[in-house]
Amino acid sequence: MLRNDIAVAVQSVTKDFPLADGSSFRALAGINLSVAAGKLAMLSGPSGCGKTTLLCIISGVLRASSGEVTVFGEHLGAMSERDQIAFRLSAIGFVFQQSNLLPALTARENAAVPLIAVGCPRSIALEKATDVLQQLGIGAFADSLPIHLSGGQQQRVTIARALVHEPRLILCDEPTSALDAESGHTLMGLLRSIAVQPDRSVVVVTHDSRITEFADLLIAMEDGRIKSAEAKDACESEARA
């Protein structure tokens, strides 16, 4: 039975990738994971342990070889490719290690891209993008091109782009690895205070031990498996944000 308080449920998920010699490599080996609504979960572990593969399966970018994934009650494996794309556009926001901003667009225009992609009128999309940029403390740079923004400012635009369409799940892949300690700490504080809401959850893949204090749930992976999962005191995380 699905529970309304569960944002992400991963049950017995495996992922195999074919190799040139006809064999296969098992990247995920029976993952079971649950992330509650209103929480920030962090996946950590050595390179190649399956963190990003798991993130891609949770987003629907990759399909699991076996097992089941639900995001706020929606069964990803039961969706067609078109339905998965529509679901990602409406329900999921992405923050990546590199900002991946379009160089010819201003910060405001970059942040508005998800809304424009789903047919929102441009004027409304830009207005909503401006509001989110202001929440993130960079409203004054709304008309700046990415080349004129610092790395931390570019990542704030990326967060604005992830939040502008009000998705229920935010997925972040190494969002602070290209930032210095102070910028990374500031970024995670903003992400936690703005993105984590009672009906919205955040899942972060990271190698950065400097930011684990912002997590409600710390998940360690190794060799395609969950090694440990530690629930932290949410009040402690919020106090440090």
Tab-separated table of C-alpha atoms in Angstrom:
chain	number	residue	atom	x	y	z
A	1	MET	CA	0.000	0.000	0.000
A	2	LEU	CA	1.340	3.436	-0.903
A	3	ARG	CA	1.816	5.952	1.874
A	4	ASN	CA	1.157	9.628	1.353
A	5	ASP	CA	4.189	10.591	3.459
A	6	ILE	CA	6.696	8.733	1.245
A	7	ALA	CA	8.312	10.793	-1.499
A	8	VAL	CA	10.558	8.099	-2.996
A	9	ALA	CA	10.248	4.337	-2.591
A	10	VAL	CA	12.822	2.043	-4.208
A	11	GLN	CA	12.153	-1.677	-3.869
A	12	SER	CA	14.589	-4.447	-4.861
A	13	VAL	CA	16.000	-2.365	-7.710
A	14	THR	CA	18.812	-3.713	-9.862
A	15	LYS	CA	20.499	-2.170	-12.877
A	16	ASP	CA	22.639	-4.085	-15.372
A	17	PHE	CA	24.648	-2.509	-18.177
A	18	PRO	CA	25.689	-4.656	-21.168
A	19	LEU	CA	29.413	-4.993	-21.916
A	20	ALA	CA	31.122	-5.361	-25.275
A	21	ASP	CA	31.983	-9.025	-24.651
A	22	GLY	CA	28.317	-9.940	-24.240
A	23	SER	CA	28.381	-10.038	-20.452
A	24	SER	CA	26.898	-7.387	-18.196
A	25	PHE	CA	27.931	-5.196	-15.291
A	26	ARG	CA	25.603	-4.947	-12.314
A	27	ALA	CA	25.665	-1.330	-11.162
A	28	LEU	CA	22.872	-1.696	-8.613
A	29	ALA	CA	22.310	-4.920	-6.709
A	30	GLY	CA	18.935	-4.984	-4.961
A	31	ILE	CA	18.472	-1.439	-3.661
A	32	ASN	CA	15.784	-0.783	-1.064
A	33	LEU	CA	15.340	2.845	-0.095
A	34	SER	CA	12.636	5.119	1.268
A	35	VAL	CA	12.727	8.920	1.502
A	36	ALA	CA	9.961	10.633	3.422
A	37	ALA	CA	8.195	13.716	2.187
A	38	GLY	CA	9.649	16.937	3.553
A	39	LYS	CA	13.146	15.490	4.001
A	40	LEU	CA	16.599	15.946	2.488
A	41	ALA	CA	18.440	12.685	1.815
A	42	MET	CA	22.111	12.428	0.849
A	43	LEU	CA	23.689	9.527	-1.043
A	44	SER	CA	27.424	9.157	-0.511
A	45	GLY	CA	30.073	6.635	-1.447
A	46	PRO	CA	33.148	6.106	-3.636
A	47	SER	CA	33.131	6.780	-7.373
A	48	GLY	CA	31.481	3.950	-9.274
A	49	CYS	CA	29.388	2.732	-6.345
A	50	GLY	CA	26.094	3.436	-8.154
A	51	LYS	CA	24.990	6.752	-6.652
A	52	THR	CA	24.368	8.597	-9.904
A	53	THR	CA	22.849	5.490	-11.505
A	54	LEU	CA	20.354	5.313	-8.651
A	55	LEU	CA	19.589	9.030	-9.004
A	56	CYS	CA	18.936	8.542	-12.732
A	57	ILE	CA	16.567	5.647	-12.010
A	58	ILE	CA	14.677	7.685	-9.412
A	59	SER	CA	14.268	10.428	-12.024
A	60	GLY	CA	13.144	8.013	-14.719
A	61	VAL	CA	16.072	8.902	-16.992
A	62	LEU	CA	17.156	5.253	-16.678
A	63	ARG	CA	14.880	2.263	-16.267
A	64	ALA	CA	15.682	-0.329	-13.630
A	65	SER	CA	16.518	-3.837	-14.827
A	66	SER	CA	14.262	-5.170	-12.082
A	67	GLY	CA	12.429	-3.870	-9.047
A	68	GLU	CA	10.058	-0.973	-8.570
A	69	VAL	CA	10.386	2.797	-8.119
A	70	THR	CA	7.587	5.109	-7.030
A	71	VAL	CA	7.807	8.883	-6.701
A	72	PHE	CA	4.980	10.389	-4.665
A	73	GLY	CA	2.895	7.334	-5.463
A	74	GLU	CA	3.585	7.287	-9.207
A	75	HIS	CA	5.014	3.998	-10.518
A	76	LEU	CA	7.789	5.009	-12.920
A	77	GLY	CA	8.183	1.552	-14.432
A	78	ALA	CA	4.538	1.504	-15.507
A	79	MET	CA	4.869	4.751	-17.475
A	80	SER	CA	5.535	5.024	-21.183
A	81	GLU	CA	8.600	7.014	-22.231
A	82	ARG	CA	6.375	9.966	-23.142
A	83	ASP	CA	4.616	9.848	-19.770
A	84	GLN	CA	7.956	9.689	-17.966
A	85	ILE	CA	9.171	12.788	-19.800
A	86	ALA	CA	5.970	14.635	-18.909
A	87	PHE	CA	6.298	13.512	-15.302
A	88	ARG	CA	9.887	14.757	-15.089
A	89	LEU	CA	8.937	18.128	-16.567
A	90	SER	CA	6.176	18.645	-14.033
A	91	ALA	CA	7.280	16.832	-10.876
A	92	ILE	CA	11.092	16.784	-10.782
A	93	GLY	CA	13.739	19.504	-10.614
A	94	PHE	CA	17.438	18.896	-11.313
A	95	VAL	CA	20.608	20.491	-9.916
A	96	PHE	CA	23.887	19.227	-11.384
A	97	GLN	CA	27.596	19.534	-10.569
A	98	GLN	CA	28.022	21.860	-13.544
A	99	SER	CA	25.404	24.568	-13.865
A	100	ASN	CA	24.698	23.723	-17.533
A	101	LEU	CA	23.272	27.192	-18.075
A	102	LEU	CA	22.602	28.316	-21.630
A	103	PRO	CA	25.315	30.929	-22.285
A	104	ALA	CA	23.189	33.176	-24.521
A	105	LEU	CA	20.372	33.468	-21.967
A	106	THR	CA	20.240	35.712	-18.914
A	107	ALA	CA	19.899	34.288	-15.413
A	108	ARG	CA	16.181	35.078	-15.528
A	109	GLU	CA	15.733	33.343	-18.885
A	110	ASN	CA	17.736	30.310	-17.810
A	111	ALA	CA	15.648	29.933	-14.664
A	112	ALA	CA	12.433	30.187	-16.692
A	113	VAL	CA	13.312	27.341	-19.100
A	114	PRO	CA	11.295	24.556	-17.340
A	115	LEU	CA	8.127	26.667	-17.384
A	116	ILE	CA	8.547	27.637	-21.019
A	117	ALA	CA	9.155	23.954	-21.868
A	118	VAL	CA	5.696	23.038	-20.580
A	119	GLY	CA	3.972	25.872	-22.447
A	120	CYS	CA	3.783	28.566	-19.798
A	121	PRO	CA	3.517	32.045	-21.393
A	122	ARG	CA	6.946	33.644	-21.535
A	123	SER	CA	5.975	36.736	-19.534
A	124	ILE	CA	4.577	34.637	-16.669
A	125	ALA	CA	7.576	32.272	-16.766
A	126	LEU	CA	10.005	35.174	-16.518
A	127	GLU	CA	8.048	36.736	-13.666
A	128	LYS	CA	8.086	33.493	-11.678
A	129	ALA	CA	11.789	33.011	-12.434
A	130	THR	CA	12.495	36.508	-11.105
A	131	ASP	CA	10.642	35.723	-7.882
A	132	VAL	CA	12.713	32.572	-7.285
A	133	LEU	CA	15.987	34.356	-8.058
A	134	GLN	CA	15.051	36.970	-5.477
A	135	GLN	CA	14.354	34.268	-2.891
A	136	LEU	CA	17.838	32.917	-3.586
A	137	GLY	CA	19.411	36.333	-3.092
A	138	ILE	CA	20.459	37.045	-6.689
A	139	GLY	CA	17.547	39.050	-8.013
A	140	ALA	CA	19.983	41.864	-8.814
A	141	PHE	CA	21.711	39.564	-11.333
A	142	ALA	CA	18.529	38.487	-13.146
A	143	ASP	CA	19.604	40.156	-16.407
A	144	SER	CA	23.219	38.951	-16.263
A	145	LEU	CA	24.613	36.348	-18.623
A	146	PRO	CA	26.214	33.244	-17.033
A	147	ILE	CA	29.714	34.385	-18.031
A	148	HIS	CA	29.318	37.386	-15.727
A	149	LEU	CA	28.275	35.293	-12.702
A	150	SER	CA	30.499	33.596	-10.136
A	151	GLY	CA	30.358	29.814	-9.707
A	152	GLY	CA	28.165	30.151	-6.633
A	153	GLN	CA	25.818	32.552	-8.412
A	154	GLN	CA	25.551	30.187	-11.378
A	155	GLN	CA	24.581	27.359	-9.025
A	156	ARG	CA	21.893	29.568	-7.490
A	157	VAL	CA	20.471	30.107	-10.954
A	158	THR	CA	20.532	26.329	-11.392
A	159	ILE	CA	18.570	25.934	-8.163
A	160	ALA	CA	16.105	28.579	-9.351
A	161	ARG	CA	15.673	26.612	-12.576
A	162	ALA	CA	15.027	23.468	-10.525
A	163	LEU	CA	12.425	25.177	-8.331
A	164	VAL	CA	10.604	27.490	-10.727
A	165	HIS	CA	7.971	24.940	-11.817
A	166	GLU	CA	7.324	23.928	-8.185
A	167	PRO	CA	8.289	20.246	-8.520
A	168	ARG	CA	7.707	17.830	-5.658
A	169	LEU	CA	11.140	16.201	-5.916
A	170	ILE	CA	14.521	17.922	-6.325
A	171	LEU	CA	17.446	15.728	-7.444
A	172	CYS	CA	20.989	17.057	-7.061
A	173	ASP	CA	24.141	15.439	-8.466
A	174	GLU	CA	27.292	16.779	-6.758
A	175	PRO	CA	25.909	20.347	-6.489
A	176	THR	CA	28.801	21.698	-4.376
A	177	SER	CA	31.859	19.837	-5.686
A	178	ALA	CA	32.960	22.760	-7.900
A	179	LEU	CA	32.516	25.318	-5.107
A	180	ASP	CA	34.721	26.412	-2.227
A	181	ALA	CA	33.681	25.487	1.318
A	182	GLU	CA	31.910	28.769	2.083
A	183	SER	CA	29.994	28.862	-1.215
A	184	GLY	CA	29.022	25.204	-0.880
A	185	HIS	CA	27.782	25.721	2.664
A	186	THR	CA	25.762	28.772	1.627
A	187	LEU	CA	24.289	26.919	-1.337
A	188	MET	CA	23.163	23.964	0.772
A	189	GLY	CA	21.677	26.296	3.361
A	190	LEU	CA	19.608	27.965	0.651
A	191	LEU	CA	18.637	24.629	-0.884
A	192	ARG	CA	17.490	23.287	2.450
A	193	SER	CA	15.599	26.394	3.546
A	194	ILE	CA	13.823	26.967	0.233
A	195	ALA	CA	13.541	23.555	-1.436
A	196	VAL	CA	12.661	21.316	1.510
A	197	GLN	CA	8.940	21.718	2.194
A	198	PRO	CA	6.331	19.438	3.820
A	199	ASP	CA	5.200	18.177	0.404
A	200	ARG	CA	8.594	18.349	-1.340
A	201	SER	CA	11.769	16.309	-0.858
A	202	VAL	CA	15.388	16.634	-1.960
A	203	VAL	CA	17.840	13.843	-2.810
A	204	VAL	CA	21.511	14.820	-3.099
A	205	VAL	CA	24.382	12.717	-4.451
A	206	THR	CA	27.657	13.969	-3.002
A	207	HIS	CA	31.272	13.237	-2.154
A	208	ASP	CA	31.399	16.452	-0.110
A	209	SER	CA	31.632	15.632	3.604
A	210	ARG	CA	31.379	19.365	4.377
A	211	ILE	CA	27.647	19.421	3.679
A	212	THR	CA	26.358	16.266	5.418
A	213	GLU	CA	25.073	18.388	8.312
A	214	PHE	CA	22.205	19.558	6.083
A	215	ALA	CA	20.803	16.039	5.610
A	216	ASP	CA	17.893	14.396	7.399
A	217	LEU	CA	18.950	11.004	6.049
A	218	LEU	CA	22.533	9.933	5.263
A	219	ILE	CA	22.795	6.926	2.939
A	220	ALA	CA	26.163	5.312	2.290
A	221	MET	CA	26.564	3.181	-0.842
A	222	GLU	CA	29.240	0.683	-1.791
A	223	ASP	CA	29.484	-1.700	-4.752
A	224	GLY	CA	25.928	-1.055	-5.898
A	225	ARG	CA	24.375	-1.657	-2.491
A	226	ILE	CA	23.177	0.373	0.464
A	227	LYS	CA	25.880	0.048	3.116
A	228	SER	CA	24.119	2.087	5.803
A	229	ALA	CA	21.303	4.588	6.301
A	230	GLU	CA	21.380	7.004	9.211
A	231	ALA	CA	18.449	9.250	10.079
A	232	LYS	CA	19.553	12.575	11.536
A	233	ASP	CA	17.681	14.946	13.795
A	234	ALA	CA	15.747	17.274	11.460
A	235	CYS	CA	15.818	20.016	14.074
A	236	GLU	CA	19.615	19.843	14.120
A	237	SER	CA	19.751	20.132	10.312
A	238	GLU	CA	17.365	23.066	10.241
A	239	ALA	CA	19.273	24.863	12.992
A	240	ARG	CA	22.475	24.694	10.970
A	241	ALA	CA	20.851	25.733	7.684
